[in-house]
CSV table of C-alpha atoms and ligand atoms in Angstrom, one decimal:
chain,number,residue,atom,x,y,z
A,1,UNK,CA,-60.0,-56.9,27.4
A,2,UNK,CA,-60.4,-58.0,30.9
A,3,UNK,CA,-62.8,-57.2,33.2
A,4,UNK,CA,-60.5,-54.8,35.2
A,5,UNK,CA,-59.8,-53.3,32.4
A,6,UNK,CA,-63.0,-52.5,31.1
A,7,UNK,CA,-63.9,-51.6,35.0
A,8,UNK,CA,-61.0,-48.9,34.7
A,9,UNK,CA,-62.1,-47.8,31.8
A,10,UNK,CA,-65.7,-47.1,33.0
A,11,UNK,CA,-64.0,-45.5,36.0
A,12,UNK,CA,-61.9,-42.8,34.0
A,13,UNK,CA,-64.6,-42.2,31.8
A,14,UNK,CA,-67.2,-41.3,34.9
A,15,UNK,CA,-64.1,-39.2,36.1
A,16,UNK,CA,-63.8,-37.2,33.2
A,17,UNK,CA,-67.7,-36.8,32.8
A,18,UNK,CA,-67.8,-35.6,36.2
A,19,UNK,CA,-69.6,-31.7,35.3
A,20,UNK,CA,-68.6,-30.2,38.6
A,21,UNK,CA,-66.6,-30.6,41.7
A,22,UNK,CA,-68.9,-32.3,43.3
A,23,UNK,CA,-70.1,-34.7,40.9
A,24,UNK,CA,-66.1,-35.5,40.6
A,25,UNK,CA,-66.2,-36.1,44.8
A,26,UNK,CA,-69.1,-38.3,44.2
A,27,UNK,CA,-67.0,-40.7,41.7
A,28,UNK,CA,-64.1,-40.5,44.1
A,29,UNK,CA,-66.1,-42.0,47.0
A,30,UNK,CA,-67.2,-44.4,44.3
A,31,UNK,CA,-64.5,-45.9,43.3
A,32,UNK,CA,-61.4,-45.1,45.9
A,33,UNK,CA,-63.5,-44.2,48.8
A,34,UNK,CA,-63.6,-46.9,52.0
A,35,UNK,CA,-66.1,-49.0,49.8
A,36,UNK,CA,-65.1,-47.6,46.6
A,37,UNK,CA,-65.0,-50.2,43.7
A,38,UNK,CA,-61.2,-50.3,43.8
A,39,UNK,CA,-61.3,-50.8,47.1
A,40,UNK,CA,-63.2,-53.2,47.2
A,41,UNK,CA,-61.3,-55.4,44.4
A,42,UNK,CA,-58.2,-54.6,46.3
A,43,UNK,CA,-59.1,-56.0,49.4
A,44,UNK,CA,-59.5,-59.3,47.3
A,45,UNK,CA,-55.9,-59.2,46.9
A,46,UNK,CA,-54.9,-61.1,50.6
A,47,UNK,CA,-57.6,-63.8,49.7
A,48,UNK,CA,-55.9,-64.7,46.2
A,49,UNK,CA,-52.8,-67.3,45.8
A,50,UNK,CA,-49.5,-65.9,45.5
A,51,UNK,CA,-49.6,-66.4,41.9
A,52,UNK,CA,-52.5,-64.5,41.5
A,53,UNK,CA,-51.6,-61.6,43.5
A,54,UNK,CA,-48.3,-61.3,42.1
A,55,UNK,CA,-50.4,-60.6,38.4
A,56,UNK,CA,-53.4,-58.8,39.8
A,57,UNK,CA,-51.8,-56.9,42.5
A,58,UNK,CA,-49.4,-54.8,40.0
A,59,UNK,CA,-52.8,-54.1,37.6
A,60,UNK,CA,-55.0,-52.9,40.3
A,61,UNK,CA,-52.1,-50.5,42.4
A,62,UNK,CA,-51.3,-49.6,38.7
A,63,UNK,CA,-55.7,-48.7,38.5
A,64,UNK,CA,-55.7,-46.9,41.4
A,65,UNK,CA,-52.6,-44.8,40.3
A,66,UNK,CA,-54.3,-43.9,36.7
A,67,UNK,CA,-57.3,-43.3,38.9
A,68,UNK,CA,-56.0,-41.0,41.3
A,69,UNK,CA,-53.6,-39.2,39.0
A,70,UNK,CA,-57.0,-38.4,36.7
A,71,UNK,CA,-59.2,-37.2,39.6
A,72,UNK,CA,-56.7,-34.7,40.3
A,73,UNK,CA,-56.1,-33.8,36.6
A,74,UNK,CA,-60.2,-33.4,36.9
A,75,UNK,CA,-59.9,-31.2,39.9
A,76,UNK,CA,-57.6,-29.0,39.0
A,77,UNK,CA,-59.4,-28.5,35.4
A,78,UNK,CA,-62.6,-28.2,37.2
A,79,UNK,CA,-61.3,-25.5,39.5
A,80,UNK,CA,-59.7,-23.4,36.2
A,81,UNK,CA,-63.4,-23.6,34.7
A,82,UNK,CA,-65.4,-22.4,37.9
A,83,UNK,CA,-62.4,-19.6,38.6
A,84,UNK,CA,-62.9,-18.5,34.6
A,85,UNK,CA,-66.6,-18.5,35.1
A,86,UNK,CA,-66.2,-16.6,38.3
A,87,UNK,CA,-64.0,-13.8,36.9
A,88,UNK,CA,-66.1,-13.3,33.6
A,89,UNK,CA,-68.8,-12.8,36.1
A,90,UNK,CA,-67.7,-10.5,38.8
A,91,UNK,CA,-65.7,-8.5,35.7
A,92,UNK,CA,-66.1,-4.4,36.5
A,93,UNK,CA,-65.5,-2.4,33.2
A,94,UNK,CA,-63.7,0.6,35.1
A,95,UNK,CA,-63.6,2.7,32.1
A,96,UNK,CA,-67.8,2.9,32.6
A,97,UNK,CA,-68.1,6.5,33.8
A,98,UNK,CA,-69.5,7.1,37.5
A,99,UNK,CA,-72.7,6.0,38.4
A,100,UNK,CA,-75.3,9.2,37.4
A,101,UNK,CA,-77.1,9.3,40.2
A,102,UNK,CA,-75.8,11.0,43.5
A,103,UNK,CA,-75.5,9.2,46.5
A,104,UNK,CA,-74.3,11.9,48.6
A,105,UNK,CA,-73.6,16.0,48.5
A,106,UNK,CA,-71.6,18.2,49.4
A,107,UNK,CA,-73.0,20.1,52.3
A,108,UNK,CA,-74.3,23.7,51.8
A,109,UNK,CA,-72.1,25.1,54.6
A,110,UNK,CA,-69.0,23.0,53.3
A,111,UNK,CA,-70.0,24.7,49.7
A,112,UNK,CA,-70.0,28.1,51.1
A,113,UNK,CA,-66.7,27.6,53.1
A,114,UNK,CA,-65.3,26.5,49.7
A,115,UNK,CA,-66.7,29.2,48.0
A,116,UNK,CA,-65.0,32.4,50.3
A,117,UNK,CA,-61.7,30.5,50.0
A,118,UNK,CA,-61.8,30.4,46.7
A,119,UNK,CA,-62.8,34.3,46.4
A,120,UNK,CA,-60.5,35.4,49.2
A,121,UNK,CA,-57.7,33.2,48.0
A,122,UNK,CA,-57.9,34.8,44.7
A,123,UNK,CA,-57.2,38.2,46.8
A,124,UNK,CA,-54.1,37.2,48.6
A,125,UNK,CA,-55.7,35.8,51.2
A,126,UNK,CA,-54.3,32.2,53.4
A,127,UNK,CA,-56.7,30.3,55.5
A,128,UNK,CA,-55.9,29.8,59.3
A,129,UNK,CA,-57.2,27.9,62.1
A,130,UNK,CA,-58.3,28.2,66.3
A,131,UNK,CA,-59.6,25.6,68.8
A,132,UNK,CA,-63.3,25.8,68.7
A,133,UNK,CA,-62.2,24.9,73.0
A,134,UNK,CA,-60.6,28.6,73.7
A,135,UNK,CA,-59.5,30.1,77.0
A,136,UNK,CA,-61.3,33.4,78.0
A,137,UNK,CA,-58.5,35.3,77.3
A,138,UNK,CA,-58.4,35.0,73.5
A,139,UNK,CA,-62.1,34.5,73.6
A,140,UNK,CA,-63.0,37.7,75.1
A,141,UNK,CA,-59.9,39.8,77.2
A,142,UNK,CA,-57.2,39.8,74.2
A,143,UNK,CA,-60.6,41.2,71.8
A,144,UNK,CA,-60.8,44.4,74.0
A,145,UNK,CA,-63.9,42.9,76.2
A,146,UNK,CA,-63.2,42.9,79.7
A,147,UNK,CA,-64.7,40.6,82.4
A,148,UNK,CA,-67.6,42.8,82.8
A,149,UNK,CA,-68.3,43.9,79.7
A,150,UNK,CA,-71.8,43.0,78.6
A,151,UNK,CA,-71.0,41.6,75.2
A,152,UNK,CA,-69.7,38.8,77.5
A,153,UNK,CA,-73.5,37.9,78.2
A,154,UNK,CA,-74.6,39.4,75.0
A,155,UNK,CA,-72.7,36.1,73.7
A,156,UNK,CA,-74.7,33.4,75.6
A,157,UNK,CA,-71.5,31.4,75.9
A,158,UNK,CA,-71.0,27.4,76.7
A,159,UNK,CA,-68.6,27.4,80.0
A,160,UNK,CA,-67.0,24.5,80.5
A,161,UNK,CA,-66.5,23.6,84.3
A,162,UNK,CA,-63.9,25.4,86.1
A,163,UNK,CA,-60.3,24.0,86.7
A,164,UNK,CA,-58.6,23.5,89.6
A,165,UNK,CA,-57.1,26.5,89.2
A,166,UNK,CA,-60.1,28.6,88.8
A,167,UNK,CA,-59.9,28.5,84.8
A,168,UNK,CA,-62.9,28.0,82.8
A,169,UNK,CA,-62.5,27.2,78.9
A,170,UNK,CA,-65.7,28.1,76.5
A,171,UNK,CA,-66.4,27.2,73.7
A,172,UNK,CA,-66.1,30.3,70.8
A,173,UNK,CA,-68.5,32.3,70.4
A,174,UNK,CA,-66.7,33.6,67.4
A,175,UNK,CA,-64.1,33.2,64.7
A,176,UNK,CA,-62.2,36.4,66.2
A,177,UNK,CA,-59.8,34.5,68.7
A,178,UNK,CA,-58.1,33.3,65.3
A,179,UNK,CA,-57.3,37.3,64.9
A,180,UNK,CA,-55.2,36.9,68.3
A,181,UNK,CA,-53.7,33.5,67.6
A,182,UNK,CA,-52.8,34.5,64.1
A,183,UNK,CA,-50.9,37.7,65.2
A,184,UNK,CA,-49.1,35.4,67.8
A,185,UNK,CA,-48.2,32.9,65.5
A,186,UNK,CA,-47.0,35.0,62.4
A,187,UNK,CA,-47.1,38.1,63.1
A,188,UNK,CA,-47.7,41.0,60.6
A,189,UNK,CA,-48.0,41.5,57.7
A,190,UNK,CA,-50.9,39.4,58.1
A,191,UNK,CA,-53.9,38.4,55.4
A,192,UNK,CA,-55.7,35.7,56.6
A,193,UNK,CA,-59.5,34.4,56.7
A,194,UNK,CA,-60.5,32.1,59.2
A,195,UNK,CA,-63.7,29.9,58.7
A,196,UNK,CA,-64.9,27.7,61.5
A,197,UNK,CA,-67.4,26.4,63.9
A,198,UNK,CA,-68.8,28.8,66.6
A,199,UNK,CA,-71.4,28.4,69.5
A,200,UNK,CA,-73.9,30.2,71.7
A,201,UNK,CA,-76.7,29.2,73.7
A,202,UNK,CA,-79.8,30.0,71.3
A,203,UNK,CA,-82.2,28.6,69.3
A,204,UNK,CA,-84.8,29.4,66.5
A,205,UNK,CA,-85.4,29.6,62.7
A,206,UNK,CA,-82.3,31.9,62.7
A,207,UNK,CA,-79.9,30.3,65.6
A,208,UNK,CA,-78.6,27.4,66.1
A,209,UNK,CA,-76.3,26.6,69.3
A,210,UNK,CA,-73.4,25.7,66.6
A,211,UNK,CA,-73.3,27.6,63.6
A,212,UNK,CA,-70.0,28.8,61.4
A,213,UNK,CA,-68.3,31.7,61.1
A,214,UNK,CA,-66.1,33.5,58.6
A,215,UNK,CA,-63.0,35.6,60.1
A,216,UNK,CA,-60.8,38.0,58.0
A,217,UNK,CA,-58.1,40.0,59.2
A,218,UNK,CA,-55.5,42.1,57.6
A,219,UNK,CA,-52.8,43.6,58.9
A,220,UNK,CA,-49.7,45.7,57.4
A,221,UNK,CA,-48.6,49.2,57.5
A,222,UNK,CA,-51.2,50.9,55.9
A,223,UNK,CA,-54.1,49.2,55.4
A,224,UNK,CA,-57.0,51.5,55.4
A,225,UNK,CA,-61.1,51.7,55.7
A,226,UNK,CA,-61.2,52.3,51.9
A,227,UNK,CA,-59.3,48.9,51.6
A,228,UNK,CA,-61.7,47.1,53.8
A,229,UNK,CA,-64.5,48.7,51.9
A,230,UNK,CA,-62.8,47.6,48.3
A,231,UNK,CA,-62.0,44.0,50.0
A,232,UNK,CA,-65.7,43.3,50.8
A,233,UNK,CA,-67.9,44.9,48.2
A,234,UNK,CA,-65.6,42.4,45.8
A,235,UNK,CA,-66.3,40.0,47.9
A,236,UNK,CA,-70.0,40.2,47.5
A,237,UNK,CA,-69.9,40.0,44.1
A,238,UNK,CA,-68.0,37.3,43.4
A,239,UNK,CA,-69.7,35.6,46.0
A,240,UNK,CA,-73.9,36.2,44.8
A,241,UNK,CA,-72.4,36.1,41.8
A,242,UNK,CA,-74.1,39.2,40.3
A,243,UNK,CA,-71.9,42.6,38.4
A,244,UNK,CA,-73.5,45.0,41.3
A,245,UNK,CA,-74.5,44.6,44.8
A,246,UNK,CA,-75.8,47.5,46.4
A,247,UNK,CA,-74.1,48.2,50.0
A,248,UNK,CA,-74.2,50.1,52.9
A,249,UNK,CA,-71.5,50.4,55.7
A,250,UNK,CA,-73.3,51.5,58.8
A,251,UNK,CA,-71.5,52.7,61.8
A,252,UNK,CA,-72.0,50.7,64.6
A,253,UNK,CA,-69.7,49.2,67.4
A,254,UNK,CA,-67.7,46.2,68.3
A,255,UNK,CA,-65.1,46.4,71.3
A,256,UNK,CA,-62.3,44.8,68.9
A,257,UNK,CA,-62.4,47.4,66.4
A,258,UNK,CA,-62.4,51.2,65.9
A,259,UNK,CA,-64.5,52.3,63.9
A,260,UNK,CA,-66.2,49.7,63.5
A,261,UNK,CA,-69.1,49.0,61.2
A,262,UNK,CA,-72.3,46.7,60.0
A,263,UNK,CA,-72.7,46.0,56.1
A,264,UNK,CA,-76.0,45.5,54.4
A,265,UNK,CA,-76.9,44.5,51.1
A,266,UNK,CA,-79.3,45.8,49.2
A,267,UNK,CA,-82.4,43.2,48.6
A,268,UNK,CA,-86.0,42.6,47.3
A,269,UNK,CA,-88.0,40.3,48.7
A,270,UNK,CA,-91.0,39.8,45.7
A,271,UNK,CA,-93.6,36.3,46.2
A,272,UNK,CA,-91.2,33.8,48.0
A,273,UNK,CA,-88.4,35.3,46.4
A,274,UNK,CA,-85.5,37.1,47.7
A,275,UNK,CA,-83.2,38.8,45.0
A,276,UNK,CA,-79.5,40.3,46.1
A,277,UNK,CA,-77.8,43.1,45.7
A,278,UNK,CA,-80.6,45.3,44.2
A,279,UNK,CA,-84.0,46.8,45.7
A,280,UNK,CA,-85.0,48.5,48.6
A,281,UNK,CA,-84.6,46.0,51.4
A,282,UNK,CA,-81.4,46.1,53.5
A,283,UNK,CA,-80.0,42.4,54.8
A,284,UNK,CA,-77.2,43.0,57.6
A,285,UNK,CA,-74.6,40.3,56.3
A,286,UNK,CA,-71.3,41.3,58.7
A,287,UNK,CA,-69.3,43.4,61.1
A,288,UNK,CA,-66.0,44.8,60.3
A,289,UNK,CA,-64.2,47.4,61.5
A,290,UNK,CA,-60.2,48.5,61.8
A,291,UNK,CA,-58.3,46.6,64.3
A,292,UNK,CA,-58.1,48.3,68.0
A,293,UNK,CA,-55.1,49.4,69.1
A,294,UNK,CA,-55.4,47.1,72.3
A,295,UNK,CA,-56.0,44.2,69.9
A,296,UNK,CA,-53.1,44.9,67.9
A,297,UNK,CA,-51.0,44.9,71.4
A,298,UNK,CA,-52.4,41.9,72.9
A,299,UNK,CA,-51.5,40.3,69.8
A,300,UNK,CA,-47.9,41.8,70.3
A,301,UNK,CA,-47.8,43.9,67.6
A,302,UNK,CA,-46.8,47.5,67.7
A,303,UNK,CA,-50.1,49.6,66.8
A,304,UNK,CA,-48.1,52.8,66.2
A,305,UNK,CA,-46.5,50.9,63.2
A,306,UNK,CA,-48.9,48.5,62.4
A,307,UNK,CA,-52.7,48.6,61.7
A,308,UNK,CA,-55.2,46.9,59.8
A,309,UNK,CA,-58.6,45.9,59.1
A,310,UNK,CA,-61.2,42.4,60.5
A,311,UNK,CA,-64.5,41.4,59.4
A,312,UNK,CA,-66.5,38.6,60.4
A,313,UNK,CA,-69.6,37.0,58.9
A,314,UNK,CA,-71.9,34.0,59.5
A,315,UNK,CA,-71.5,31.1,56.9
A,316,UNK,CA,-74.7,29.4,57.9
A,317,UNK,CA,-76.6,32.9,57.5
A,318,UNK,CA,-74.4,33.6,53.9
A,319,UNK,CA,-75.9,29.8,52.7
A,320,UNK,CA,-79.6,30.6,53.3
A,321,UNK,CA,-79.4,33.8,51.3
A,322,UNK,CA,-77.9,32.6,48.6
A,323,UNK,CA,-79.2,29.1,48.1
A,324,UNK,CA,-82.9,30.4,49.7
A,325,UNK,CA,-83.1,27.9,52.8
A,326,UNK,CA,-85.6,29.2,54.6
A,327,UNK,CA,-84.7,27.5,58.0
A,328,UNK,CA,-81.5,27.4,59.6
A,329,UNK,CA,-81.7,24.5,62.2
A,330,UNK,CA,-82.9,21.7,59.1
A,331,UNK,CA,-78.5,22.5,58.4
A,332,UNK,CA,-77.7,20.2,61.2
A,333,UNK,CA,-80.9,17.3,60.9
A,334,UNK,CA,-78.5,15.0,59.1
A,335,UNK,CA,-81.9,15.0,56.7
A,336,UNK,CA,-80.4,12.7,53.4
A,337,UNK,CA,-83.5,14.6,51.3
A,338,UNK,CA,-82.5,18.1,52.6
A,339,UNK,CA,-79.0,17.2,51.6
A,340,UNK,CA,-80.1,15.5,48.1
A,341,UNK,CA,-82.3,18.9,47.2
A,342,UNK,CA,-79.9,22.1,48.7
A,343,UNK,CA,-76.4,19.9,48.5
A,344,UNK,CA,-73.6,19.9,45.5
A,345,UNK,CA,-72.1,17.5,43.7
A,346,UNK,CA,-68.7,16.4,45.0
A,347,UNK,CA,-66.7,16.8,41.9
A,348,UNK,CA,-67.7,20.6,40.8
A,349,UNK,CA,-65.3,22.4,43.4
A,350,UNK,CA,-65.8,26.0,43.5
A,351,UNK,CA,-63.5,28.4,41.7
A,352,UNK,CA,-63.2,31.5,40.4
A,353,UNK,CA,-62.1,30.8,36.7
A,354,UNK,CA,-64.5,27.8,37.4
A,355,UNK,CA,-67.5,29.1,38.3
A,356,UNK,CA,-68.1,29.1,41.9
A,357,UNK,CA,-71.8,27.4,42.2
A,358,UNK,CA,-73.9,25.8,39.2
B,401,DAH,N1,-67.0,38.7,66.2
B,401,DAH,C1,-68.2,39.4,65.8
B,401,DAH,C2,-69.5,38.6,66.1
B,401,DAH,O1,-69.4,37.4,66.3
B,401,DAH,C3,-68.2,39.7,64.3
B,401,DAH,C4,-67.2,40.6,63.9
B,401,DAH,C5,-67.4,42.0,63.9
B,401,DAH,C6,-65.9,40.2,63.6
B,401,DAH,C7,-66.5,42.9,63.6
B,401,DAH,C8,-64.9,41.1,63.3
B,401,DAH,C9,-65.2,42.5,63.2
B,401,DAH,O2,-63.7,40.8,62.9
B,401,DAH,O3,-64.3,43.4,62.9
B,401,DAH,O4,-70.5,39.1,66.2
């Protein structure tokens, strides 16, 4: 064997004992690289005789060629073993179920809103929307309260600043304006709820200057007092989840409907404890009343055909009694740990056939 030969041989074998990529760059530079070992012979070519070169020059191009044809051969099977390692590593087994713990939760007030559409859907009831931005009139004129009325302070609204042309928007102060909007937009019959943010300028334990807000309005030709009555003594049951809740309809008074009332559910408050629907403690929980006529017309629809019934209820307020948070303005601290202890898991959506909380 001749000493290129042998050389060649040592070359190919360092190629294909290169381990890695780079050990196979190393060997490259080695032996093709500007003062590679091949290289090196070759640029003893131009000093040889003709005779020579005419021999060696055909045995050392033909080198380099088996040479560079196995460097790439190594490459390429180099690159197949690191891309098979790589995959076996970063494999995900997707049929693994979820990770147990929770990362995030659904958010109390999100639960509840879930919750009333799930109980009010059951009852026939759709789910439609207003501007949190609304104009006075559907804020306040269209609901039977006039521009001096004091339920206009009563409110502690957020103004915006006033147009050009002497407009001011607010921001709700309730879910009522959806009544107005509702009537305009589809007209009767109507059975809708409407949940959504609302604001006023207070805060405390109980307040905060956004909270939510539950509207319900029905209207058709004959719905009646005893209807609204039916309508929301089912919905407290289904919604604390107990067989009897103790009520009371107390008269009371609200510009948008006549009569109008306040309901109250029976309580006990025993230790720290708060228990619904039975006892001797009354909790005020919402205002209803049947529609006024004015409301019904400002919505343009004919009250000496049409009537109906509205409650409205606070969300925020319907969440701390049932899930016992004691203080209303920890809702909006963004507090991960509050959320962790009082929120629900994302998957278990509230139903009625599936069980509304657990
Ligand atoms: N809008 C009232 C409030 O924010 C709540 C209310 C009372 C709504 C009676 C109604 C109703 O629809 O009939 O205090």
């Amino acid at each position: 064997m001749s000493d290129l030969e042998a050389q060649t041989r040592e070359m190919l074998q360092a190629v294909s004992d290169a381990a890695d990529l780079a050990a196979l760059e190393a060997v490259r530079i080695a032996v093709l690289g500007k003062k590679g070992t091949l290289t090196e012979l070759m640029k003893g070519l131009g000093a040889m005789s003709v005779e020579e070169r005419k021999i060696k020059g055909p045995v050392l191009n033909g080198a380099r060629d088996q040479l560079t044809a196995a460097i790439a051969a190594r490459a390429q099977a180099l690159n197949a073993t690191a891309l098979n390692a790589r995959l076996a590593q970063e494999r995900i087994d997707v049929t693994l179920p979820a990770r147990p713990e929770m990362r995030g939760a659904i958010h109390p007030v999100s639960q509840v809103i879930d919750e009333v559409i799930a109980i009010f859907g059951d009852m026939g009831f759709s789910v439609a929307e207003g501007p949190d931005i609304e104009s006075d009139f559907y804020n306040f004129t269209a609901l039977n309260i006039p521009p001096e009325h004091p339920a206009r302070q009563m409110h502690d609204t957020f103004y915006f600043n006033e147009k050009p042309g002497g407009e001011r928007l607010l921001l709700r102060t309730h879910t009522s304006p959806v009544q107005i909007r509702s009537m305009e937009k589809s007209g009767p019959p109507l059975r809708i709820i409407a949940p959504g943010r609302t604001y006023r300028c207070d805060s405390d334990m109980t307040h905060t200057p956004m909270f939510h807000q539950v509207e319900g309005l029905v209207i058709d030709e004959t719905a009646h007092m005893g209807h609204l009555k039916g309508c929301l003594i089912e919905f407290c049951k289904a919604f604390f989840e107990v067989d009897n809740v103790r009520m009371r309809f107390r008269p009371s008074h609200f510009p948008f409907t006549e009569p109008s009332a306040e309901v109250d559910i029976g309580c006990r408050r025993r230790g720290g404890e708060l228990r619904i629907g039975e006892g001797e403690d009354w909790l005020e929980i919402l205002g209803c009343g049947m529609v006024h006529p004015k409301v019904l017309r400002h919505g343009g629809i004919d009250p000496d055909k049409y009537q109906g019934f509205a409650f409205g209820m606070g969300i925020d307020r319907l969440a701390m009694l049932k899930y016992g948070i004691p203080d209303l303005r920890d809702f909006f601290e963004a507090d991960l740990r509050w959320l962790r202890h009082y929120g629900f898991a994302p998957l278990d959506i509230p139903s009625l056939p599936g069980g509304l909380s657990r």
